[in-house]
């Protein structure tokens, strides 16, 4: 029997401190709600309104807003509200301006040497050229008048995902950087990392994105992995020295207080693991109108606040939204992310432990290196003890008992593992501590083959077609890449063949969709070659940072033979 309790220190489950938003964000939320009433729901994107920047000070803008003529029901006419927005605001995203990347060249030396097919090479160079389109820097107005903006000041240029995502994002940046490595754009990659480190210096963690309304939440912690990739290519010891103190601080963020959970078994062996948990009890500013609509069916105020916390915590996972986090897979108000120990988060923290151990050794800090190597072995044991399911050959998320608080002790039960198939169930393979075990890889590969997740053109996120974007039939570049890379690193010929087969299918669907639409997409429909994904709370996006990065990384690894067709088969 295992016992579960949470290390909450001075935090309580629902009354802990909430990081406040700025007065500008608060007003922009009001503008967002007013705009929905005035303009209607068609093509309405709530994020656009909280990304606006002021032309003059907030008090003047507020005064003008209050003086707008209103109908008896309080509504404002389309003409009046449109004129007000034009008169008092710069456009959403105008505070990030184009930055010409200094290390971009149209055809880098040694670019994708394994790509022999001229058609694929020409396309890969077009994808490579998208880095120029997605490069940005913070405008001088943000640095001079930060109170006019929800965009946060940054020390250097960034690469954005694209479309509505007009700022740098945390976990997206790992796969952007993997693509930048293939494109030989090391300075651009280092600039991204420098910006993310600046968040840790200011806030104690990496923000999910560079907006004032993101300060309370992070995203899957992959900063150490980004730095490791850059170091492998460049040997930049100074970057490692600069990053190590920040990484130690980020490690504390994910392993103490509200993020830390300890599971104790009957032999008094403790397993310390991490979870997603955001100190937030209000609608997300960038999606406030959506959150309020979902919460409208919840009558109790404290239950509404709990729902808002679960929503924010789910966005910290990067998987917003998915049935993976819902007790009732057809009801988003049953999100329970803070009551789940996620497989993938603990894989990322394990990767952080291994990276910190490596960096500490590189800079000569053997004591820290030994400490983090020991921590990685401890977490590996915890991941296998809590998540591994021998019968299924997968690692399964662990749920706390419904209705129980984390201060209570609970008996560990196999039924508390989430037995639904998700791509995240296979992500431990990404770590060498797991993929180096030949027998384990054989078992997990067999499980993946029979799971139903491997579809016509990639790995589905789940098997549940819920209408949420992190569910079937959508496939996402990061999930393809981590599973492919894990299979590849295992050294098994059978696993490598499976990895290459999935990679070919994924590259092919990206290519065909690009030729059809002229764009790279945020996600793809894995059941149909050349079809981009859908679902979720916004229209499908193009650009697209991590999709570009994964295609380039896969082409660098596997290449493309001269006689292999790239069109749909």
Coordinates of N, CA and C in Angstrom, one line a residue, residues 190 193-194 197 227 230-231 234-247 359 362-363:
X190 N 20.6 31.3 -28.8 CA 21.2 31.8 -27.5 C 20.4 33.0 -27.0
X193 N 17.2 31.8 -25.3 CA 17.5 31.3 -24.0 C 17.8 32.4 -23.0
X194 N 18.6 33.4 -23.4 CA 18.9 34.6 -22.6 C 17.6 35.3 -22.1
X197 N 16.0 33.0 -19.4 CA 16.7 33.2 -18.1 C 16.3 34.5 -17.4
X227 N 19.4 24.6 -23.5 CA 20.9 25.0 -23.3 C 21.8 23.8 -23.6
X230 N 22.3 23.7 -27.4 CA 23.2 24.8 -27.9 C 24.6 24.4 -27.5
X231 N 24.8 23.9 -26.3 CA 26.2 23.6 -25.8 C 26.8 22.5 -26.7
X234 N 27.9 24.2 -29.9 CA 28.8 25.3 -29.8 C 29.9 25.3 -28.8
X235 N 29.7 24.4 -27.8 CA 30.7 24.3 -26.7 C 30.7 25.6 -25.9
X236 N 29.6 26.4 -25.9 CA 29.5 27.7 -25.2 C 29.5 27.6 -23.7
X237 N 30.7 27.5 -23.1 CA 30.9 27.3 -21.7 C 30.3 28.5 -20.9
X238 N 30.4 29.7 -21.4 CA 30.0 30.9 -20.8 C 28.4 30.9 -20.6
X239 N 27.8 30.4 -21.6 CA 26.3 30.3 -21.5 C 25.9 29.3 -20.4
X240 N 26.7 28.2 -20.3 CA 26.4 27.2 -19.2 C 26.6 27.9 -17.8
X241 N 27.7 28.6 -17.7 CA 28.0 29.3 -16.4 C 26.9 30.3 -16.0
X242 N 26.4 31.0 -17.0 CA 25.4 32.0 -16.8 C 24.1 31.3 -16.4
X243 N 23.8 30.2 -17.1 CA 22.5 29.6 -16.9 C 22.4 28.8 -15.6
X244 N 23.4 28.2 -15.2 CA 23.3 27.2 -14.1 C 22.6 27.8 -12.8
X245 N 22.9 29.0 -12.3 CA 22.2 29.5 -11.1 C 20.7 29.6 -11.4
X246 N 20.4 30.0 -12.6 CA 18.9 30.2 -13.0 C 18.3 28.8 -13.0
X247 N 18.9 27.8 -13.6 CA 18.4 26.5 -13.6 C 18.1 25.9 -12.2
X359 N 25.9 20.0 -16.6 CA 26.4 21.4 -16.6 C 27.3 21.6 -15.4
X362 N 30.6 20.1 -16.0 CA 31.3 20.9 -17.0 C 32.0 22.1 -16.4
X363 N 31.4 22.8 -15.4 CA 32.0 24.0 -14.8 C 32.8 23.6 -13.6

